Structures are given as structure tokens and as C-alpha cells.
Short mmCIF file of C-alpha atoms in Angstrom, two decimals:
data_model
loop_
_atom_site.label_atom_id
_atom_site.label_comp_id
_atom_site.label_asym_id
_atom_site.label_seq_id
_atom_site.Cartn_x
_atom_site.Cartn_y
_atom_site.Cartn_z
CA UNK A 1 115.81 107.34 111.25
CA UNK A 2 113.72 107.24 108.32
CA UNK A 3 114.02 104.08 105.87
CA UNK A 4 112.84 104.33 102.25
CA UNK A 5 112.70 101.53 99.86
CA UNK A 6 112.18 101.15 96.35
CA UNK A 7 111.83 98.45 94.08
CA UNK A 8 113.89 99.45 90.69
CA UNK A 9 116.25 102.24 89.84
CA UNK A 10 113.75 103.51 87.03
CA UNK A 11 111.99 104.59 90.50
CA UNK A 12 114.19 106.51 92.25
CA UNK A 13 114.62 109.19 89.19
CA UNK A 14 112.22 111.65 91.16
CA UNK A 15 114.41 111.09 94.46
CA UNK A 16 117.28 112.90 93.53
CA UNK A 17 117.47 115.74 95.51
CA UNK A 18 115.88 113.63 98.67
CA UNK A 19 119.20 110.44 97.96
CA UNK A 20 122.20 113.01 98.04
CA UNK A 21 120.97 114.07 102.03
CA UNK A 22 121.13 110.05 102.09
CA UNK A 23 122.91 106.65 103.15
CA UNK A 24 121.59 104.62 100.22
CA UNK A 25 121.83 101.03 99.98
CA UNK A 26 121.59 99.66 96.46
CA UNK A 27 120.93 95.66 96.40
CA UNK A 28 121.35 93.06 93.66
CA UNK A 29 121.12 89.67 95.86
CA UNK A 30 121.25 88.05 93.10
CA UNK A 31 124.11 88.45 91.88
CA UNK A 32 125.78 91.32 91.91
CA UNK A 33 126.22 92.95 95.03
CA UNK A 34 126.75 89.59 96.33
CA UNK A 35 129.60 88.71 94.03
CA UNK A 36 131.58 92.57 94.60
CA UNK A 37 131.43 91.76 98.81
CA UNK A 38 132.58 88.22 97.99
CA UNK A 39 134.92 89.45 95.91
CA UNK A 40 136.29 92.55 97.96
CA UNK A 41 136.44 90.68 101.01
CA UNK A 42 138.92 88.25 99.42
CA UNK A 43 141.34 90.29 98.63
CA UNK A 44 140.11 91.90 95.52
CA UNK A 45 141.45 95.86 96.11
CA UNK A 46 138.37 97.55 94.02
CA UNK A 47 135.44 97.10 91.35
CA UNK A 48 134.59 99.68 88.51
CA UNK A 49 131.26 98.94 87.76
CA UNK A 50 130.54 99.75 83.95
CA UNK A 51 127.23 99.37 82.33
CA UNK A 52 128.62 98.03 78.55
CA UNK A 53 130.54 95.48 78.08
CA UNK A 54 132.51 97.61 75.24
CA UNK A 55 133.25 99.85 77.64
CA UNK A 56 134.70 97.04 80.23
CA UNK A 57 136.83 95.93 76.94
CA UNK A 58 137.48 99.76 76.05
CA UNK A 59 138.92 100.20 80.05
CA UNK A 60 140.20 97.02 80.32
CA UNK A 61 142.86 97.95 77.29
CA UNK A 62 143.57 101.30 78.75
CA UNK A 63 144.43 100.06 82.64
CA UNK A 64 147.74 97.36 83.64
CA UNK A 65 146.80 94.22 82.53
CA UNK A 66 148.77 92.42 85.20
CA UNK A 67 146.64 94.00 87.79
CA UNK A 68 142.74 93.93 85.83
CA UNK A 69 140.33 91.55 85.44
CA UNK A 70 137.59 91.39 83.06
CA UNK A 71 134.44 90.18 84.82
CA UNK A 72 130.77 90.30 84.48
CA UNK A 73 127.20 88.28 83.09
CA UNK A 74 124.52 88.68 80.00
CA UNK A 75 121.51 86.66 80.99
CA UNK A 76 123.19 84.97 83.91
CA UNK A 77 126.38 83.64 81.89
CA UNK A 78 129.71 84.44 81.20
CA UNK A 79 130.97 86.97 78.75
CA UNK A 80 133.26 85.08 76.41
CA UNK A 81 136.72 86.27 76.47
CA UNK A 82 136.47 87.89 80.01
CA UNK A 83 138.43 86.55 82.72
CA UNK A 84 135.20 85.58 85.33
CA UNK A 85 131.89 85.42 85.22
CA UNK A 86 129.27 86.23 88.02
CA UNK A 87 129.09 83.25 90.48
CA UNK A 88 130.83 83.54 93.39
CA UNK A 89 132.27 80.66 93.45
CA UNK A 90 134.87 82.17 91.17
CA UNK A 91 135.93 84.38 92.92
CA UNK A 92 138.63 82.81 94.84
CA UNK A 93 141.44 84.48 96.75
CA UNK A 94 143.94 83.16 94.32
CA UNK A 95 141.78 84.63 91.58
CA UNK A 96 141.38 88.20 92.82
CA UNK A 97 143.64 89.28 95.61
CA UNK A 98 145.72 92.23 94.85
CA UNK A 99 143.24 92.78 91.25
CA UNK A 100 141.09 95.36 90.04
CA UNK A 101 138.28 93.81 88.78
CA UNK A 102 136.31 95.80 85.60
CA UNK A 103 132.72 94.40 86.02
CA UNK A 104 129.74 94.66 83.89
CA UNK A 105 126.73 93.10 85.14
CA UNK A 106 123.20 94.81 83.76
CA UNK A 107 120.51 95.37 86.58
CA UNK A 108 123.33 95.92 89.44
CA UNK A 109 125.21 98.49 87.90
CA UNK A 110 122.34 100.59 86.47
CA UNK A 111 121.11 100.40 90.21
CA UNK A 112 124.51 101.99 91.33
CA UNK A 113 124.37 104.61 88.82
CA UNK A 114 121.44 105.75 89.29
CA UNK A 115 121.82 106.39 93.17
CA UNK A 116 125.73 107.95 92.23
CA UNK A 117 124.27 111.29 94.04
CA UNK A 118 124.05 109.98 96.86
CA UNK A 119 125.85 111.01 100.20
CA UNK A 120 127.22 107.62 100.84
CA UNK A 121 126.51 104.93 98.24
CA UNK A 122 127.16 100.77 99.82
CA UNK A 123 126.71 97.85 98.44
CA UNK A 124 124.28 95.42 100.28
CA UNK A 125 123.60 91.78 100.19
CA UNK A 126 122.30 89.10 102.60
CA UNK A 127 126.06 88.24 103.09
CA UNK A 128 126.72 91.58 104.17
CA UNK A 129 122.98 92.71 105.98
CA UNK A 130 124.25 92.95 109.52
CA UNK A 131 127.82 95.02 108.78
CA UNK A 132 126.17 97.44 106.07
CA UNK A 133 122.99 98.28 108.50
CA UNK A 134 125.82 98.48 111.11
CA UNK A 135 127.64 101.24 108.77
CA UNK A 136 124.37 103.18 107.93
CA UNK A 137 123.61 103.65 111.09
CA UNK A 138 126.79 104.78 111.92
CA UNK A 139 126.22 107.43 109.24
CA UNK A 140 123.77 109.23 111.12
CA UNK A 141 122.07 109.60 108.15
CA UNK A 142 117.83 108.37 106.75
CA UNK A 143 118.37 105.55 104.73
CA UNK A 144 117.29 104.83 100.98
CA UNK A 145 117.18 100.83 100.27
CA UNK A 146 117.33 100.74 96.41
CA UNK A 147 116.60 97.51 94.80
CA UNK A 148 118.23 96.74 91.56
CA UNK A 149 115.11 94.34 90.14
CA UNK A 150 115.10 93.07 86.69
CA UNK A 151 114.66 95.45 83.82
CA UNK A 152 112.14 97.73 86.07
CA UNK A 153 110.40 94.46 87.84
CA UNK A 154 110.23 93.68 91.48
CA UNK A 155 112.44 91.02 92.44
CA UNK A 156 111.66 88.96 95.63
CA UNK A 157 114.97 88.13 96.56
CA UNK A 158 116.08 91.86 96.96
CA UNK A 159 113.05 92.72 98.84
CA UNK A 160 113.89 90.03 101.41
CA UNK A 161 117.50 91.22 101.52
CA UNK A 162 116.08 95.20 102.04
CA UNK A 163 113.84 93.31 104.82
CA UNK A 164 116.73 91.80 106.74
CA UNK A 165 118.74 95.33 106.61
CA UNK A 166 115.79 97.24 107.77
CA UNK A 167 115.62 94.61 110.92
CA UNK A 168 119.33 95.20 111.41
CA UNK A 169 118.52 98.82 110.71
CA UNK A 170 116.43 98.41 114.23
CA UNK A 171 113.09 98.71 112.41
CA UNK A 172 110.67 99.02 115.31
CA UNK A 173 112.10 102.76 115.73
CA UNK A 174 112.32 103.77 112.40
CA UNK A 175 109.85 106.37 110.30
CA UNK A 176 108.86 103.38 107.43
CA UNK A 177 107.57 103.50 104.08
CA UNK A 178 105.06 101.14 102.86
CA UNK A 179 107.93 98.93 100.83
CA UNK A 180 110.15 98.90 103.96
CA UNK A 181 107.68 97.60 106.12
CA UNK A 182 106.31 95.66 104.07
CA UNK A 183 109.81 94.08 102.95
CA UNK A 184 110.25 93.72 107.04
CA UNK A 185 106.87 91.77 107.23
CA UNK A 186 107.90 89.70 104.41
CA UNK A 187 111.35 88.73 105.95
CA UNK A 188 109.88 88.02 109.34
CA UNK A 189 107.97 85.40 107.91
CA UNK A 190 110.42 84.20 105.83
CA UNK A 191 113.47 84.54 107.93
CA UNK A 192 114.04 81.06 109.01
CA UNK A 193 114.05 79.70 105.22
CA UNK A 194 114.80 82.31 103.09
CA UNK A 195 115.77 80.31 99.91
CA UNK A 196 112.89 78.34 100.18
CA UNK A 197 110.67 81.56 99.68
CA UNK A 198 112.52 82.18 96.40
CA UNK A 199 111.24 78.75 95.50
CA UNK A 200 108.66 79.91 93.02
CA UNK A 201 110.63 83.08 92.13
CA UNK A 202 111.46 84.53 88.59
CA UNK A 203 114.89 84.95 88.65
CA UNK A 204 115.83 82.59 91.44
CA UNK A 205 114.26 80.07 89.14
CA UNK A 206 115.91 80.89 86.34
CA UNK A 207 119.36 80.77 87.89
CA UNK A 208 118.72 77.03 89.35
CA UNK A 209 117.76 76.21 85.64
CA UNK A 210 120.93 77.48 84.66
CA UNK A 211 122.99 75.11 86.57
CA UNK A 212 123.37 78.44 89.58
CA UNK A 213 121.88 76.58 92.25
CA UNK A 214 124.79 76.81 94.20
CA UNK A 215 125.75 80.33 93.77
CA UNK A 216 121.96 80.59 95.07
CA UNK A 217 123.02 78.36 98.68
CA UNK A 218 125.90 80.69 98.54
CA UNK A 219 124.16 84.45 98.37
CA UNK A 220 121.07 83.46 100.76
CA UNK A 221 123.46 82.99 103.68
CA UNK A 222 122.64 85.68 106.08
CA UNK A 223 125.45 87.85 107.87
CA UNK A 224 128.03 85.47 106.54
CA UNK A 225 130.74 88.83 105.48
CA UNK A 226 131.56 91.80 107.72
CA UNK A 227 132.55 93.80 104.32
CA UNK A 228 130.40 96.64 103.25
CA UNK A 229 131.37 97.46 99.11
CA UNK A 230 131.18 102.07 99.58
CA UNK A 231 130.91 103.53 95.69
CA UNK A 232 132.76 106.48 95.24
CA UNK A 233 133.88 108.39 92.20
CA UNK A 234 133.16 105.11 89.82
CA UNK A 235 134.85 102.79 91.82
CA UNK A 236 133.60 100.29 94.88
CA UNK A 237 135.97 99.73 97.68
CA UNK A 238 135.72 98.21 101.17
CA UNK A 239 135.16 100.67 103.50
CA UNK A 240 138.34 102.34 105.19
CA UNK B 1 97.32 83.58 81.03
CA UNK B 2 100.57 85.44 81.86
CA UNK B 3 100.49 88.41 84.93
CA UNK B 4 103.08 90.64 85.36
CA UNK B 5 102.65 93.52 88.45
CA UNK B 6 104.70 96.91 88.66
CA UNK B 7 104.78 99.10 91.54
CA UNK B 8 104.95 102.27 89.41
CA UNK B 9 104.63 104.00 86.16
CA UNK B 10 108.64 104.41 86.12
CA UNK B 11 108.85 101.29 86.06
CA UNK B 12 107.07 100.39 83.02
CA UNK B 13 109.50 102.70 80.45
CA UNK B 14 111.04 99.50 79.53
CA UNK B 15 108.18 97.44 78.81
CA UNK B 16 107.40 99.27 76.16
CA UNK B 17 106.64 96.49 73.24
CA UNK B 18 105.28 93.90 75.57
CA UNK B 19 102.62 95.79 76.65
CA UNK B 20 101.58 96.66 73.08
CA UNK B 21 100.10 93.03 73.49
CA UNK B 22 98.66 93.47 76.54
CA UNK B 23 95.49 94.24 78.64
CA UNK B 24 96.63 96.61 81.36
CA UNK B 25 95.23 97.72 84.26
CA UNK B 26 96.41 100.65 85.60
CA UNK B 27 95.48 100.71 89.76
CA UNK B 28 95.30 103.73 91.89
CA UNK B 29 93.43 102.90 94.92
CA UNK B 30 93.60 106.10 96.83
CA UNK B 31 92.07 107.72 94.95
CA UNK B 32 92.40 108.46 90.74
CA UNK B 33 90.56 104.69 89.89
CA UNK B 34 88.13 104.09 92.63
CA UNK B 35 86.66 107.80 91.91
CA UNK B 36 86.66 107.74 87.85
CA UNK B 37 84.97 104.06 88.54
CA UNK B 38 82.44 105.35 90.79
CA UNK B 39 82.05 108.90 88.64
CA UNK B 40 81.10 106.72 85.25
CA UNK B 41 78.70 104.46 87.12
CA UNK B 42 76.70 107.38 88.71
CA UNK B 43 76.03 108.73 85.18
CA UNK B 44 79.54 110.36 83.77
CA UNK B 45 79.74 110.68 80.28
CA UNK B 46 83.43 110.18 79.72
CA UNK B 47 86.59 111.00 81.61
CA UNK B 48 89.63 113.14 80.49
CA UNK B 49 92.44 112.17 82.51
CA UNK B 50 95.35 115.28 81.85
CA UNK B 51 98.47 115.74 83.79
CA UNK B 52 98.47 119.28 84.84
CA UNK B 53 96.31 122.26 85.68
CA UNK B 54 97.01 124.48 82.94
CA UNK B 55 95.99 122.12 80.45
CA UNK B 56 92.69 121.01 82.43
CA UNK B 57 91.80 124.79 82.93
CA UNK B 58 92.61 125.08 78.70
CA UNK B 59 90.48 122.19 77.29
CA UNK B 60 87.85 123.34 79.69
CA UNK B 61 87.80 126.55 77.62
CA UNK B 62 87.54 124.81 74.78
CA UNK B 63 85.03 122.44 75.63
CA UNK B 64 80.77 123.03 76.18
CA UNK B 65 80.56 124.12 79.40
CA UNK B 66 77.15 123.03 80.21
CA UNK B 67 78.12 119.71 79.97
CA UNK B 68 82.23 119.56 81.66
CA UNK B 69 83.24 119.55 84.77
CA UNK B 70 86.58 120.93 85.75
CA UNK B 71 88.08 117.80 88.56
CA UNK B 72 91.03 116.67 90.31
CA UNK B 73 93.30 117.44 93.01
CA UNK B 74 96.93 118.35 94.64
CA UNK B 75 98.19 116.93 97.42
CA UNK B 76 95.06 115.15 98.12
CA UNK B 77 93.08 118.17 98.18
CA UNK B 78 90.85 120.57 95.55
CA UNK B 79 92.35 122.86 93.48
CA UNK B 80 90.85 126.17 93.40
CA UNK B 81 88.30 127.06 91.07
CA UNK B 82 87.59 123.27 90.00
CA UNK B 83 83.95 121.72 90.72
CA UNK B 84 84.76 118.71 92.12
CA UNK B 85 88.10 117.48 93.75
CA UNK B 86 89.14 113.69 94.31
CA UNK B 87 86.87 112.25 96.83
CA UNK B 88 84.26 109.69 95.25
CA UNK B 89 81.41 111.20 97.97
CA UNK B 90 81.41 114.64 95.83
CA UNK B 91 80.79 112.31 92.28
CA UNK B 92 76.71 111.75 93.01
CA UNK B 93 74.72 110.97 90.45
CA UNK B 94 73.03 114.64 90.48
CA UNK B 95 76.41 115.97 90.23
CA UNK B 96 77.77 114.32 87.39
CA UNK B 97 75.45 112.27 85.29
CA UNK B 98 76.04 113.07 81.39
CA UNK B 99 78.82 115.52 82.23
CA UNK B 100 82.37 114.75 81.12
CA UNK B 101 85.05 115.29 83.35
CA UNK B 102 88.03 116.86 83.10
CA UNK B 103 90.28 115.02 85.66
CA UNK B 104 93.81 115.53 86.79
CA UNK B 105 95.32 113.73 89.12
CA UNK B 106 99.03 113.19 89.46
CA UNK B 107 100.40 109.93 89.83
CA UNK B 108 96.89 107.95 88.84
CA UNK B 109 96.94 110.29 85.14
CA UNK B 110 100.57 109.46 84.97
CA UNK B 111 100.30 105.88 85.08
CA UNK B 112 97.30 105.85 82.38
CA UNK B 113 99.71 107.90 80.31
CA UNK B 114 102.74 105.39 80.13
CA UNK B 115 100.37 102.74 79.48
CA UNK B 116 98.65 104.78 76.37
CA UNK B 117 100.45 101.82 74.28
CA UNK B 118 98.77 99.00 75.43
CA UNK B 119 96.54 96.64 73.34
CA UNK B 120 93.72 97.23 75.97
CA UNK B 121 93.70 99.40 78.83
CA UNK B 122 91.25 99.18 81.52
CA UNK B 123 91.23 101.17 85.06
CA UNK B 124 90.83 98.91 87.80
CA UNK B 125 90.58 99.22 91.75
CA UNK B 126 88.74 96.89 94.84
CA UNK B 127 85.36 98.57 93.62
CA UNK B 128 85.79 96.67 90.53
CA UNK B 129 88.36 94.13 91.21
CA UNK B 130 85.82 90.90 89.74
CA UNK B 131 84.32 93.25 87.28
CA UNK B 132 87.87 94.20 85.44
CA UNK B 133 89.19 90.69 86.29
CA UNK B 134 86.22 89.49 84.31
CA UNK B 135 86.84 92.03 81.03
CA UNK B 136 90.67 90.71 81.08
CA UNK B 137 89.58 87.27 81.07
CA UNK B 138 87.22 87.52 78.29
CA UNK B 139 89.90 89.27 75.96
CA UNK B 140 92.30 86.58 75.85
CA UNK B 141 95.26 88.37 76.31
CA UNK B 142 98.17 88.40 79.21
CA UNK B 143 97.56 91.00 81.49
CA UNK B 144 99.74 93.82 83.31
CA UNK B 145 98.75 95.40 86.29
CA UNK B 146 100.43 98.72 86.58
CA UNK B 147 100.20 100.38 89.94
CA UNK B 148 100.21 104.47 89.98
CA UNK B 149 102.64 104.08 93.34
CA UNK B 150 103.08 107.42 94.53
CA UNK B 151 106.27 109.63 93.06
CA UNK B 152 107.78 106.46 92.00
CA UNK B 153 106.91 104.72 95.63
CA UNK B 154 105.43 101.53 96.19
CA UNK B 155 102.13 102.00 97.67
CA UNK B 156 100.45 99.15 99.12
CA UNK B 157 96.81 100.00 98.93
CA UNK B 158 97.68 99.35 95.11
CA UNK B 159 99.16 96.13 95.69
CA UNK B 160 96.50 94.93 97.83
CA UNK B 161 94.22 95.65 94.86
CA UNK B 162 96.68 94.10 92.70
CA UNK B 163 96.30 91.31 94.55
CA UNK B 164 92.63 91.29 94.58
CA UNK B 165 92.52 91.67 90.80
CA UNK B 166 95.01 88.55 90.72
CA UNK B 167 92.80 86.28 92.99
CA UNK B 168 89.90 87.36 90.36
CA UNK B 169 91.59 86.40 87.05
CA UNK B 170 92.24 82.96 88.32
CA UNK B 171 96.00 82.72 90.07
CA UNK B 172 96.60 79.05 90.34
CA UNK B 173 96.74 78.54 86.92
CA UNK B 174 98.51 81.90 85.77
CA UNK B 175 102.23 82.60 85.14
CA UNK B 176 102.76 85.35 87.37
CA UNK B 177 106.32 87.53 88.50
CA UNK B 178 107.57 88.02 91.52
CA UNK B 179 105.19 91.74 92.74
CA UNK B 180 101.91 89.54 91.03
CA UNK B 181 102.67 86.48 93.44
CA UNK B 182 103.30 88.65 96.61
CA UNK B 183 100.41 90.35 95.84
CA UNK B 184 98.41 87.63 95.81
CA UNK B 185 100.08 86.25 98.58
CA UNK B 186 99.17 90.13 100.61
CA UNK B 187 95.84 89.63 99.65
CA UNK B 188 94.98 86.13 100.80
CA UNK B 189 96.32 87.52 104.22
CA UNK B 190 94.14 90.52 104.45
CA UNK B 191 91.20 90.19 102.65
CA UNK B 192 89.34 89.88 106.04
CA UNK B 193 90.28 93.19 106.80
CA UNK B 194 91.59 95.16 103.86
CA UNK B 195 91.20 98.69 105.90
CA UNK B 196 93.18 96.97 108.81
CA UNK B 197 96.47 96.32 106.46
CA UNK B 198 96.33 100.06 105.68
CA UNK B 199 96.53 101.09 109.07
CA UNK B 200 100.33 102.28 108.90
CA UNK B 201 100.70 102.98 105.20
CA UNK B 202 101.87 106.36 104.32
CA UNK B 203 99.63 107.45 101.94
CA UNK B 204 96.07 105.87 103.72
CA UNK B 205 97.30 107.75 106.54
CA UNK B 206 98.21 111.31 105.45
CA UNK B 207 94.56 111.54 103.60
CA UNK B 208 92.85 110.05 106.48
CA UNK B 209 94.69 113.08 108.63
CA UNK B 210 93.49 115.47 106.16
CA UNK B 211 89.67 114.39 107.05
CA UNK B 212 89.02 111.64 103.90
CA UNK B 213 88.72 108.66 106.00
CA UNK B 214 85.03 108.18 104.87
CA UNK B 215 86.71 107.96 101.49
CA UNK B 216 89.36 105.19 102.42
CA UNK B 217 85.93 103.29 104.15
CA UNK B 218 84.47 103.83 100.76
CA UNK B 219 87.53 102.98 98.63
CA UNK B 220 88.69 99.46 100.10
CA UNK B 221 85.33 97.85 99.89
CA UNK B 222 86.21 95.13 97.09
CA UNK B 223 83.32 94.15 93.86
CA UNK B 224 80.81 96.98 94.67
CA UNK B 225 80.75 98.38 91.41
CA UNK B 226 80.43 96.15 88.56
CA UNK B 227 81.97 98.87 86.17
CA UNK B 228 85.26 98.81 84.17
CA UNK B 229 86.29 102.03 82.88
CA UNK B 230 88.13 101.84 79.43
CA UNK B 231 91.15 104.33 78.29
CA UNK B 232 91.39 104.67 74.42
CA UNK B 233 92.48 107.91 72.81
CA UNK B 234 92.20 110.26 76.05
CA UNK B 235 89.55 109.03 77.10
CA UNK B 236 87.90 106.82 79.75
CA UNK B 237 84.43 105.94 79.08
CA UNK B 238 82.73 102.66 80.48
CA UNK B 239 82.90 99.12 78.46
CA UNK B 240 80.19 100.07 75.69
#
């Protein structure tokens, strides 16, 4: 198997023909990709990822109301007048079960758009690191890890998370790029107190100012969900 | 003093207005930097840095050529018809001393190109790593390290330099992102040994395959040079 990783969808834009022979993995720790396996695997029946919130609102007036929920961040927090925001913690099974949940959310979804060539597209998360490596390598396929970042930066927290998936990927066997082994080293170290390497962290660190520390406890819990999120055809559902 | 790292030109598109206020330092390791360094302090007049053939082969034409060299390389090797392709042990001082070069190289030319905005731009690589450190410092400004990567990859001979180039503006006391602190935190681990950490990297290892392992020897040796090549108006001349 060969394992590519990259850092931001801005870098990925050569890859396209090399992604759509490809199992990619796209990865916004926090909090994205955490929330939509959170979310899915309590009930929630499917996520349309959108990238503008006008469009969410635009959608939103156009699908059964009884059955949609509008949900999604700017700079962390909630989007007045939509139904949830982007802490897991809201996400409840009375909240979502049975809903189809329109969510805009701005690194994550860029991240999923840009890899929508892909052969199979999933969702991946520390919650989720041992059942999506499971499904990739079910795949048969090489595997891209695509990091959603910040605006084009490097974000520690998903590089930890691609780290854990390439161990559960079974890494030692595995053709490597520099990120992915390097995201492998990094988790090694790192494994037995992985919020505590976020400690100094950008975005980590901005969340925990924000009052998110708990949604942080929350998406740095390894292997807690067997759920893996597949993207298909603008919409992410569980796998069948 | 603020430091922000990125793994790749792509990566950069977005930063766009910050780094009109910025001293960046664009890193390619293996081999665009370490050679134009070496190149200007064995005598080069000036460097242009162009992204393809054609237009090296057209300014060439245009230019005196008693005193231009054509330069560069594909794949990692010559191109036909050029005088002198990418490894630093072709750029003596009998070679190239009051010539200006005509250089193209892919992804270290690409990277100078989406930095062309910056406030100050300054190549950088271990062979200068205190020298550049030491012309950031002394302008004042927050500085961006901008890694070429390879095709939008992470490469981690640049981040190791990155790294390096952190350690020598003075980390402790610097605001730094998430790729500047790992860096760093790389660096401190394998400064002993900087050739060592490249042992499995992709890129190290495909040129030392194709025979240029003198070149890596040559490359990773940090502070040799105590040059710092300057990019203003397409063109890299040395700090006058």
C-alpha cells in the first residue's frame, strides 16, 4: 500500500489525476470531521457539506424542514439563526436522529471538495482512526491522507490524527511519504498524551480560549466510534 | 517576532496580504537554494530564477552571451543544451564568477514566484541558515518561511531547514504556528545528524539513486556559507 499525506487542500490541486485511483481520507480533528462521525453515528441519516453559509440558508429553504437542520461554525462559533453549532456536544441523539443535517463549516468542507474526485472519499477523525484505516484497507486501494489545516496552514492536531490512521493503516509495510512518516513519528511519541501535545497549538489554543475545552477532551479520544462518514455525490453517509 | 512555516507554495495563495509585510524565506534544500547560495558566493553576478525552458532558452537569446549561463534541471537532472544543471559541485568559482545565471528549477522557482509580494524576500537553506536568520532579524519584520515542498508535497529536508532557520532567529521568544514549532521541534532532534533524518525521505533518496549523494553531503551541512541571496524584481543577487 502506498500512503500519501498532505497538509492543506490548496496542496492536493496537482494530485488530481493520482486521488481518483485513490481511498482518500480527508481530516478536520478539529472540528469537523469529528462532529459529522459524532453526529452520523447518533442517528443523524446524512450531512451535505456546503461551503457558504447562504447556500446552507438557500438549501435549507428548498429541502423539508421537519427533517433539516441548519448547522455549522465562523471562527469557532455558532451561526446565528442555525439550529447547531460545531461542538459535539450538541449533537445529541434527540437532536439529530432521523435529520439531515445542512453543514457549513470553512476548512473541513473545502478539504472535502477538493478531494470530490476521488475513488472513495471518508471522513476521518481520532474518534473514528481504527474503523476508517479498517475500511481503507478493505478498499484495496493506496491511500491519500488529506488534512484540512487552517486557511492553507499546517495544523498539528490533524497531523497526529493522519499519524494514528497510518499506524492503523499497518505502517511498517507501507510505501511512505515524507508527511506520513513523519506524522507516524510524531504520533508515536505523542500517542500516550495526545491532547497534551496540542498544548501549545494554534488552533487547539484558540478553541480552549473560546470556552471549547471540552469539545477538545471529546475529539482527542482515540478509536472511541466504529463509524466511517463515505462522501458521495454531495452528501456524507455512514458507510452501508 | 512572529514565524509562520508552510510546507508549499500552494499553500501560500491565501496569504496573500500578510506577506506583503513580511520577510520571507523561501527554502528548497535539495537543491534550487543551497545551489543559487553557493553559485552567488563563488562569484555569480545575479540569478534569474524562470519557470520553464522555453522562456530560459528565450531570455538567453536576448541576453550577452559572454556573460549568461543557461542552468537548471528536470527531474533532478540537466536539460540538454544548458551549461550547468542543479548540482552545487558544477557552480565553481571558474565556472561562474561574474556570469548571471539563468536558472530554472521547478518547484524551488515556483515558490520564489508566489512569494514575489513579499516586503523582503530572501532565499535561505542549512548553508545559510545563521546567515539569513541574521538578515531577518536585523529587518524588524515577522518572518515566513515558505518551503518549495515538492508538487505540493511536504518535503522534510525543507522542514529540517525550516527548523534550523527557526532555532537561528531566536525560537523561545517568537510566536510561531503549528509547521514553525514542529520544525523546531525536528530540528532539535536531528541536528546531530541532519543526513541521518534524510535517510528514508523520498526526495533525498531518488537523487541520491540518480548518483548526487555528494550533493546531499554538500547540501545538509548547516552555516557554511555566510551568504543570503535576495529576490527583488526577477532577480536574486547577494545582500549588497
Amino acid at each position: 500500500m502506498k500512503i500519501s499525506t498532505f497538509a492543506s487542500p490548496q496542496a492536493i490541486v496537482e494530485e488530481g489525476l493520482t486521488i481518483k485511483q485513490r481511498f482518500v481520507i480527508v481530516i478536520d480533528t478539529l472540528r469537523a470531521t469529528s462532529v459529522i462521525t459524532a453526529a452520523l453515528s447518533r442517528g443523524a441519516k446524512g450531512v451535505i457539506p456546503v461551503m457558504e453559509i447562504e447556500e446552507a440558508v438557500r438549501l435549507y429553504q428548498n429541502l423539508d424542514n421537519e427533517r433539516t437542520l441548519l448547522c455549522g461554525e465562523r471562527e469557532g462559533n455558532p451561526i446565528p439563526g442555525f439550529h447547531l453549532g460545531n461542538s459535539a456536544m450538541e449533537y445529541t441523539p434527540a437532536a439529530v436522529a432521523g435529520k439531515t443535517l445542512i453543514m457549513t463549516t470553512t476548512n473541513g468542507t473545502r478539504a472535502i471538495h477538493a478531494a470530490g474526485q476521488a475513488r472513495a472519499l471518508a471522513l476521518g477523525c481520532l474518534l473514528n482512526a481504527a474503523a476508517v484505516a479498517a475500511g481503507a484497507r478493505r478498499s484495496g486501494l493506496d491511500v491519500t491522507i488529506l488534512c484540512a489545516g487552517t486557511r492553507g496552514r499546517f495544523t498539528l492536531e490533524d497531523i497526529l490524527t493522519a499519524g494514528a490512521i497510518v499506524e492503523r493503516l499497518g505502517a511498517p509495510d507501507a510505501v511512505m511519504d515524507d508527511l506520513s512518516m513523519l506524522s507516524h513519528d510524531l504520533y508515536l511519541r505523542h500517542y500516550g498524551d495526545l491532547k497534551g501535545a496540542l498544548r501549545q497549538c494554534t488552533h487547539a489554543s484558540y478553541l480552549a480560549e473560546a470556552g471549547y475545552g471540552q469539545d477538545i477532551d471529546y475529539c482527542m479520544q482515540a478509536d472511541l466510534l466504529n463509524a466511517v462518514p463515505y462522501y458521495e455525490k454531495g452528501l456524507v453517509m455512514l458507510e452501508r
